[in-house]
PDB file of C-alpha atoms in Angstrom:
ATOM      1  CA  ALA A  18      15.365 -10.070-118.315  1.00  0.00           C
ATOM      2  CA  GLN A  19      17.836  -8.899-120.741  1.00  0.00           C
ATOM      3  CA  THR A  20      21.364 -10.460-120.684  1.00  0.00           C
ATOM      4  CA  VAL A  21      24.058  -8.755-122.123  1.00  0.00           C
ATOM      5  CA  THR A  22      27.515 -10.979-122.351  1.00  0.00           C
ATOM      6  CA  GLN A  23      31.420  -9.940-122.788  1.00  0.00           C
ATOM      7  CA  SER A  24      32.730 -12.932-123.514  1.00  0.00           C
ATOM      8  CA  GLN A  25      36.439 -11.747-123.396  1.00  0.00           C
ATOM      9  CA  PRO A  26      37.154 -10.948-119.478  1.00  0.00           C
ATOM     10  CA  GLU A  27      41.043  -9.686-120.645  1.00  0.00           C
ATOM     11  CA  MET A  28      42.334  -8.104-123.751  1.00  0.00           C
ATOM     12  CA  SER A  29      45.259  -6.407-124.483  1.00  0.00           C
ATOM     13  CA  VAL A  30      46.771  -4.053-127.646  1.00  0.00           C
ATOM     14  CA  GLN A  31      49.943  -2.643-128.316  1.00  0.00           C
ATOM     15  CA  GLU A  32      49.902   1.124-128.806  1.00  0.00           C
ATOM     16  CA  ALA A  33      48.857   2.483-131.780  1.00  0.00           C
ATOM     17  CA  GLU A  34      47.329  -0.635-133.018  1.00  0.00           C
ATOM     18  CA  THR A  35      43.384  -1.502-133.126  1.00  0.00           C
ATOM     19  CA  VAL A  36      41.732  -3.800-130.691  1.00  0.00           C
ATOM     20  CA  THR A  37      37.940  -5.166-130.520  1.00  0.00           C
ATOM     21  CA  LEU A  38      35.868  -5.843-127.714  1.00  0.00           C
ATOM     22  CA  SER A  39      32.924  -7.997-128.266  1.00  0.00           C
ATOM     23  CA  CYS A  40      29.698  -7.932-126.780  1.00  0.00           C
ATOM     24  CA  THR A  41      26.184  -9.630-127.554  1.00  0.00           C
ATOM     25  CA  TYR A  42      22.897  -9.139-125.905  1.00  0.00           C
ATOM     26  CA  ASP A  43      19.502 -10.950-125.427  1.00  0.00           C
ATOM     27  CA  THR A  44      16.620  -9.358-126.434  1.00  0.00           C
ATOM     28  CA  SER A  45      13.140  -9.816-127.613  1.00  0.00           C
ATOM     29  CA  GLU A  46      12.552  -5.846-127.860  1.00  0.00           C
ATOM     30  CA  SER A  47      12.814  -3.946-131.646  1.00  0.00           C
ATOM     31  CA  ASP A  48      13.714  -1.185-129.903  1.00  0.00           C
ATOM     32  CA  TYR A  49      16.474  -0.705-127.337  1.00  0.00           C
ATOM     33  CA  TYR A  50      19.600   1.524-126.617  1.00  0.00           C
ATOM     34  CA  LEU A  51      23.329   0.414-126.243  1.00  0.00           C
ATOM     35  CA  PHE A  52      26.135   1.358-124.859  1.00  0.00           C
ATOM     36  CA  TRP A  53      29.935   0.993-123.968  1.00  0.00           C
ATOM     37  CA  TYR A  54      31.414   2.664-120.486  1.00  0.00           C
ATOM     38  CA  LYS A  55      35.135   3.086-120.024  1.00  0.00           C
ATOM     39  CA  GLN A  56      36.071   2.701-116.298  1.00  0.00           C
ATOM     40  CA  PRO A  57      39.722   3.416-115.402  1.00  0.00           C
ATOM     41  CA  PRO A  58      41.112   2.969-112.150  1.00  0.00           C
ATOM     42  CA  SER A  59      39.678   6.059-110.757  1.00  0.00           C
ATOM     43  CA  ARG A  60      36.284   3.948-110.925  1.00  0.00           C
ATOM     44  CA  GLN A  61      34.399   7.075-112.874  1.00  0.00           C
ATOM     45  CA  MET A  62      32.548   4.910-115.693  1.00  0.00           C
ATOM     46  CA  ILE A  63      32.444   7.226-118.499  1.00  0.00           C
ATOM     47  CA  LEU A  64      30.306   6.871-121.684  1.00  0.00           C
ATOM     48  CA  VAL A  65      32.544   5.970-124.751  1.00  0.00           C
ATOM     49  CA  ILE A  66      29.759   5.738-127.419  1.00  0.00           C
ATOM     50  CA  ARG A  67      25.684   5.135-127.702  1.00  0.00           C
ATOM     51  CA  GLN A  68      23.730   3.336-130.567  1.00  0.00           C
ATOM     52  CA  GLU A  69      20.142   3.285-131.288  1.00  0.00           C
ATOM     53  CA  ALA A  70      18.867  -0.236-132.421  1.00  0.00           C
ATOM     54  CA  TYR A  71      16.323   1.474-134.998  1.00  0.00           C
ATOM     55  CA  LYS A  72      19.763   3.396-136.821  1.00  0.00           C
ATOM     56  CA  GLN A  73      21.655   0.984-139.319  1.00  0.00           C
ATOM     57  CA  GLN A  74      24.520   3.252-139.443  1.00  0.00           C
ATOM     58  CA  ASN A  75      27.301   2.321-136.671  1.00  0.00           C
ATOM     59  CA  ALA A  76      28.413   4.862-134.231  1.00  0.00           C
ATOM     60  CA  THR A  77      31.232   6.627-134.385  1.00  0.00           C
ATOM     61  CA  GLU A  78      33.368   8.840-131.612  1.00  0.00           C
ATOM     62  CA  ASN A  79      36.703  10.128-132.942  1.00  0.00           C
ATOM     63  CA  ARG A  80      38.817   6.696-132.554  1.00  0.00           C
ATOM     64  CA  PHE A  81      35.781   4.506-131.093  1.00  0.00           C
ATOM     65  CA  SER A  82      33.239   2.977-133.552  1.00  0.00           C
ATOM     66  CA  VAL A  83      30.974  -0.086-133.162  1.00  0.00           C
ATOM     67  CA  ASN A  84      30.018  -2.521-135.236  1.00  0.00           C
ATOM     68  CA  PHE A  85      26.422  -2.841-134.662  1.00  0.00           C
ATOM     69  CA  GLN A  86      24.816  -6.248-135.898  1.00  0.00           C
ATOM     70  CA  LYS A  87      21.115  -6.440-135.105  1.00  0.00           C
ATOM     71  CA  ALA A  88      20.022  -9.480-136.248  1.00  0.00           C
ATOM     72  CA  ALA A  89      23.454 -11.372-134.500  1.00  0.00           C
ATOM     73  CA  LYS A  90      22.613  -9.045-131.757  1.00  0.00           C
ATOM     74  CA  SER A  91      26.019  -8.103-131.303  1.00  0.00           C
ATOM     75  CA  PHE A  92      27.617  -4.509-130.703  1.00  0.00           C
ATOM     76  CA  SER A  93      31.353  -4.647-130.695  1.00  0.00           C
ATOM     77  CA  LEU A  94      33.672  -1.748-129.862  1.00  0.00           C
ATOM     78  CA  LYS A  95      36.743  -1.049-131.703  1.00  0.00           C
ATOM     79  CA  ILE A  96      39.270   1.407-130.812  1.00  0.00           C
ATOM     80  CA  SER A  97      41.724   2.672-133.385  1.00  0.00           C
ATOM     81  CA  ASP A  98      45.036   4.109-132.345  1.00  0.00           C
ATOM     82  CA  SER A  99      45.062   2.651-129.242  1.00  0.00           C
ATOM     83  CA  GLN A 100      46.571   5.264-126.488  1.00  0.00           C
ATOM     84  CA  LEU A 101      48.029   4.467-122.991  1.00  0.00           C
ATOM     85  CA  GLY A 102      44.843   6.026-121.571  1.00  0.00           C
ATOM     86  CA  ASP A 103      42.490   3.664-123.158  1.00  0.00           C
ATOM     87  CA  ALA A 104      43.592   1.135-120.421  1.00  0.00           C
ATOM     88  CA  ALA A 105      40.438   0.584-118.230  1.00  0.00           C
ATOM     89  CA  MET A 106      37.392  -1.711-117.606  1.00  0.00           C
ATOM     90  CA  TYR A 107      34.682  -1.784-120.614  1.00  0.00           C
ATOM     91  CA  PHE A 108      30.981  -2.278-119.948  1.00  0.00           C
ATOM     92  CA  CYS A 109      28.821  -3.037-122.386  1.00  0.00           C
ATOM     93  CA  ALA A 110      25.244  -2.048-121.377  1.00  0.00           C
ATOM     94  CA  TYR A 111      21.517  -2.341-123.040  1.00  0.00           C
ATOM     95  CA  ARG A 112      18.969   0.171-122.167  1.00  0.00           C
ATOM     96  CA  THR A 113      15.402  -1.066-122.744  1.00  0.00           C
ATOM     97  CA  PHE A 114      13.166   1.285-124.767  1.00  0.00           C
ATOM     98  CA  THR A 115      10.173   0.679-122.973  1.00  0.00           C
ATOM     99  CA  GLY A 116      11.538   0.914-119.587  1.00  0.00           C
ATOM    100  CA  ASN A 117      14.509   2.477-118.054  1.00  0.00           C
ATOM    101  CA  GLN A 118      16.461  -0.188-116.890  1.00  0.00           C
ATOM    102  CA  PHE A 119      19.962  -0.900-117.672  1.00  0.00           C
ATOM    103  CA  TYR A 120      21.791  -4.170-118.422  1.00  0.00           C
ATOM    104  CA  PHE A 121      25.283  -4.446-117.819  1.00  0.00           C
ATOM    105  CA  GLY A 122      28.013  -7.244-119.201  1.00  0.00           C
ATOM    106  CA  THR A 123      30.690  -8.265-116.832  1.00  0.00           C
ATOM    107  CA  GLY A 124      33.232  -5.969-118.504  1.00  0.00           C
ATOM    108  CA  THR A 125      36.655  -6.624-120.471  1.00  0.00           C
ATOM    109  CA  SER A 126      39.771  -5.536-118.678  1.00  0.00           C
ATOM    110  CA  LEU A 127      41.710  -3.752-121.261  1.00  0.00           C
ATOM    111  CA  THR A 128      45.732  -3.374-121.197  1.00  0.00           C
ATOM    112  CA  VAL A 129      47.752  -1.522-123.495  1.00  0.00           C
ATOM    113  CA  ILE A 130      51.247  -2.100-124.333  1.00  0.00           C
ATOM    114  CA  PRO A 131      53.689   0.325-124.521  1.00  0.00           C
TER     115      PRO A 131
ATOM    116  CA  GLY B   3      27.896  21.563-115.320  1.00  0.00           C
ATOM    117  CA  ALA B   4      28.239  19.794-112.118  1.00  0.00           C
ATOM    118  CA  GLY B   5      28.137  15.607-112.332  1.00  0.00           C
ATOM    119  CA  VAL B   6      26.440  12.985-110.148  1.00  0.00           C
ATOM    120  CA  SER B   7      28.063  13.971-106.765  1.00  0.00           C
ATOM    121  CA  GLN B   8      28.591  11.035-103.957  1.00  0.00           C
ATOM    122  CA  SER B   9      29.732  10.880-100.506  1.00  0.00           C
ATOM    123  CA  PRO B  10      31.842   9.664 -98.756  1.00  0.00           C
ATOM    124  CA  SER B  11      34.425   8.712-101.517  1.00  0.00           C
ATOM    125  CA  ASN B  12      35.684   5.789 -99.136  1.00  0.00           C
ATOM    126  CA  LYS B  13      34.048   4.693 -95.941  1.00  0.00           C
ATOM    127  CA  VAL B  14      35.560   1.700 -93.041  1.00  0.00           C
ATOM    128  CA  THR B  15      33.022   0.486 -90.703  1.00  0.00           C
ATOM    129  CA  GLU B  16      33.178  -2.279 -87.995  1.00  0.00           C
ATOM    130  CA  LYS B  17      31.130  -5.344 -89.074  1.00  0.00           C
ATOM    131  CA  GLY B  18      27.664  -4.656 -87.460  1.00  0.00           C
ATOM    132  CA  LYS B  19      27.180  -0.916 -87.949  1.00  0.00           C
ATOM    133  CA  ASP B  20      25.070   1.059 -90.138  1.00  0.00           C
ATOM    134  CA  VAL B  21      26.165   3.195 -92.777  1.00  0.00           C
ATOM    135  CA  GLU B  22      24.600   5.944 -95.120  1.00  0.00           C
ATOM    136  CA  LEU B  23      25.756   6.452 -98.747  1.00  0.00           C
ATOM    137  CA  ARG B  24      24.831   9.885-100.178  1.00  0.00           C
ATOM    138  CA  CYS B  25      24.171  10.695-104.100  1.00  0.00           C
ATOM    139  CA  ASP B  26      23.691  13.827-105.526  1.00  0.00           C
ATOM    140  CA  PRO B  27      22.341  13.657-109.035  1.00  0.00           C
ATOM    141  CA  ILE B  28      22.609  15.560-112.151  1.00  0.00           C
ATOM    142  CA  SER B  29      19.973  18.347-111.584  1.00  0.00           C
ATOM    143  CA  GLY B  30      17.080  18.094-113.641  1.00  0.00           C
ATOM    144  CA  HIS B  31      17.590  14.077-113.785  1.00  0.00           C
ATOM    145  CA  THR B  32      14.363  12.247-112.632  1.00  0.00           C
ATOM    146  CA  ALA B  33      16.005   8.646-112.951  1.00  0.00           C
ATOM    147  CA  LEU B  34      18.317   7.489-110.250  1.00  0.00           C
ATOM    148  CA  TYR B  35      20.222   4.088-109.846  1.00  0.00           C
ATOM    149  CA  TRP B  36      22.157   2.798-107.251  1.00  0.00           C
ATOM    150  CA  TYR B  37      24.974  -0.207-108.545  1.00  0.00           C
ATOM    151  CA  ARG B  38      26.877  -1.929-106.580  1.00  0.00           C
ATOM    152  CA  GLN B  39      30.456  -3.363-107.931  1.00  0.00           C
ATOM    153  CA  SER B  40      32.489  -5.690-105.939  1.00  0.00           C
ATOM    154  CA  LEU B  41      36.217  -6.128-106.952  1.00  0.00           C
ATOM    155  CA  GLY B  42      36.803  -6.672-110.081  1.00  0.00           C
ATOM    156  CA  GLN B  43      33.154  -7.623-110.902  1.00  0.00           C
ATOM    157  CA  GLY B  44      30.801  -6.144-113.054  1.00  0.00           C
ATOM    158  CA  LEU B  45      27.733  -3.618-111.796  1.00  0.00           C
ATOM    159  CA  GLU B  46      25.206  -5.519-109.699  1.00  0.00           C
ATOM    160  CA  PHE B  47      21.478  -3.376-110.130  1.00  0.00           C
ATOM    161  CA  LEU B  48      20.377  -2.716-106.498  1.00  0.00           C
ATOM    162  CA  ILE B  49      17.461  -0.246-106.744  1.00  0.00           C
ATOM    163  CA  TYR B  50      15.808   2.293-108.879  1.00  0.00           C
ATOM    164  CA  PHE B  51      13.698   5.947-108.484  1.00  0.00           C
ATOM    165  CA  GLN B  52      11.859   6.819-111.565  1.00  0.00           C
ATOM    166  CA  GLY B  53      10.049  10.647-110.464  1.00  0.00           C
ATOM    167  CA  ASN B  54       7.646  10.191-107.862  1.00  0.00           C
ATOM    168  CA  SER B  55       6.546   6.340-108.854  1.00  0.00           C
ATOM    169  CA  ALA B  56       7.192   3.586-106.535  1.00  0.00           C
ATOM    170  CA  PRO B  57      11.216   2.722-106.457  1.00  0.00           C
ATOM    171  CA  ASP B  58      12.039  -0.626-108.217  1.00  0.00           C
ATOM    172  CA  LYS B  59      13.736  -2.742-105.094  1.00  0.00           C
ATOM    173  CA  SER B  60      14.163  -5.733-107.038  1.00  0.00           C
ATOM    174  CA  GLY B  61      17.987  -5.524-107.057  1.00  0.00           C
ATOM    175  CA  LEU B  62      18.322  -5.153-103.037  1.00  0.00           C
ATOM    176  CA  PRO B  63      20.070  -8.090-101.564  1.00  0.00           C
ATOM    177  CA  SER B  64      18.596  -8.361 -98.335  1.00  0.00           C
ATOM    178  CA  ASP B  65      16.072  -6.322 -96.734  1.00  0.00           C
ATOM    179  CA  ARG B  66      19.432  -4.796 -94.769  1.00  0.00           C
ATOM    180  CA  PHE B  67      19.695  -2.616 -97.423  1.00  0.00           C
ATOM    181  CA  SER B  68      17.307   0.223 -98.218  1.00  0.00           C
ATOM    182  CA  ALA B  69      17.024   3.499 -99.948  1.00  0.00           C
ATOM    183  CA  GLU B  70      15.169   6.970-100.024  1.00  0.00           C
ATOM    184  CA  ARG B  71      15.186   9.671-102.448  1.00  0.00           C
ATOM    185  CA  THR B  72      13.996  12.772-100.971  1.00  0.00           C
ATOM    186  CA  GLY B  73      12.342  16.033-103.109  1.00  0.00           C
ATOM    187  CA  GLY B  74      13.222  13.721-105.867  1.00  0.00           C
ATOM    188  CA  SER B  75      16.515  14.894-105.946  1.00  0.00           C
ATOM    189  CA  VAL B  76      19.282  13.549-103.451  1.00  0.00           C
ATOM    190  CA  SER B  77      19.115  10.143-102.499  1.00  0.00           C
ATOM    191  CA  THR B  78      20.890   8.104 -99.744  1.00  0.00           C
ATOM    192  CA  LEU B  79      21.298   4.165 -99.687  1.00  0.00           C
ATOM    193  CA  THR B  80      21.350   2.890 -95.818  1.00  0.00           C
ATOM    194  CA  ILE B  81      23.155  -0.718 -95.468  1.00  0.00           C
ATOM    195  CA  GLN B  82      22.232  -1.759 -91.371  1.00  0.00           C
ATOM    196  CA  ARG B  83      24.255  -4.059 -89.642  1.00  0.00           C
ATOM    197  CA  THR B  84      26.756  -4.226 -92.201  1.00  0.00           C
ATOM    198  CA  GLN B  85      28.506  -7.700 -93.238  1.00  0.00           C
ATOM    199  CA  GLN B  86      31.607  -7.846 -94.430  1.00  0.00           C
ATOM    200  CA  GLU B  87      30.493  -8.959 -97.707  1.00  0.00           C
ATOM    201  CA  ASP B  88      29.164  -5.800 -98.387  1.00  0.00           C
ATOM    202  CA  SER B  89      32.379  -4.197 -99.084  1.00  0.00           C
ATOM    203  CA  ALA B  90      32.475  -3.141-102.490  1.00  0.00           C
ATOM    204  CA  VAL B  91      32.103  -0.021-104.510  1.00  0.00           C
ATOM    205  CA  TYR B  92      28.860   1.946-104.241  1.00  0.00           C
ATOM    206  CA  LEU B  93      28.128   3.144-107.650  1.00  0.00           C
ATOM    207  CA  CYS B  94      25.101   6.398-108.169  1.00  0.00           C
ATOM    208  CA  ALA B  95      24.137   7.605-111.472  1.00  0.00           C
ATOM    209  CA  SER B  96      21.142   9.563-112.946  1.00  0.00           C
ATOM    210  CA  SER B  97      19.811   9.891-116.214  1.00  0.00           C
ATOM    211  CA  PHE B  98      16.747  11.720-117.886  1.00  0.00           C
ATOM    212  CA  LEU B  99      13.227   9.932-117.946  1.00  0.00           C
ATOM    213  CA  ASP B 100      11.913  11.156-120.859  1.00  0.00           C
ATOM    214  CA  ARG B 101      14.628  10.810-123.672  1.00  0.00           C
ATOM    215  CA  HIS B 102      15.184   7.216-124.209  1.00  0.00           C
ATOM    216  CA  ASN B 103      18.605   7.422-125.590  1.00  0.00           C
ATOM    217  CA  SER B 104      19.875   9.053-122.716  1.00  0.00           C
ATOM    218  CA  PRO B 105      23.002   7.495-120.709  1.00  0.00           C
ATOM    219  CA  LEU B 106      23.448   6.844-117.244  1.00  0.00           C
ATOM    220  CA  HIS B 107      25.809   9.756-115.641  1.00  0.00           C
ATOM    221  CA  PHE B 108      28.225   8.167-113.134  1.00  0.00           C
ATOM    222  CA  GLY B 109      29.230   9.678-109.846  1.00  0.00           C
ATOM    223  CA  ASN B 110      32.460   8.393-108.508  1.00  0.00           C
ATOM    224  CA  GLY B 111      31.378   5.977-106.148  1.00  0.00           C
ATOM    225  CA  THR B 112      31.738   4.954-102.424  1.00  0.00           C
ATOM    226  CA  ARG B 113      34.327   2.473-101.416  1.00  0.00           C
ATOM    227  CA  LEU B 114      32.912   0.802 -98.341  1.00  0.00           C
ATOM    228  CA  THR B 115      35.564  -1.442 -96.142  1.00  0.00           C
ATOM    229  CA  VAL B 116      33.778  -3.727 -93.531  1.00  0.00           C
ATOM    230  CA  THR B 117      36.119  -4.945 -91.511  1.00  0.00           C
TER     231      THR B 117
END
């Protein structure tokens, strides 16, 4: 089974600064999908950004962007101009191409310091 | 449109009682998932329904846990003879089957507390 690793249990960033959250995964597939989810204290899981493995271009969504390194099996999330509302738990997720299984990392708790 | 709806939002029950948690997925989503999230932890996969196929129950932690999905829509997760270690947030999510880049859409979860 695929595994997803988030090696940073906690991170902090000053408001308006940039922070990068790390995610690595293990797979033998060549095609798959990667996601970052945000879970604020309200516990609603919200999709932040997605990346198709067959696309070389890194996905971006406003202040959120990814650094997808397929060979290294790395999928980091960069948050620019951090805002107080970005404080949340962030989960990296992997979706298989042939099946419909999702695998989640253990999460990174992000604190934004005013 | 309407998102994934879960009820109840919170449930407190006594040890040994049975509980039912409900999930109403997004209309048209053929895949439905249940996850468990213990305090401060990641998501633990429980069960997955895929259209009319037999569900993937590989994540259910014991035979006290069961789930069904009626009419390809609403799902109920049942925990029998609850134990204190069952206390957690139970998250339901749905997705399209035939769109591989389709993400999971989550409900707000049910916080279960077993006293």
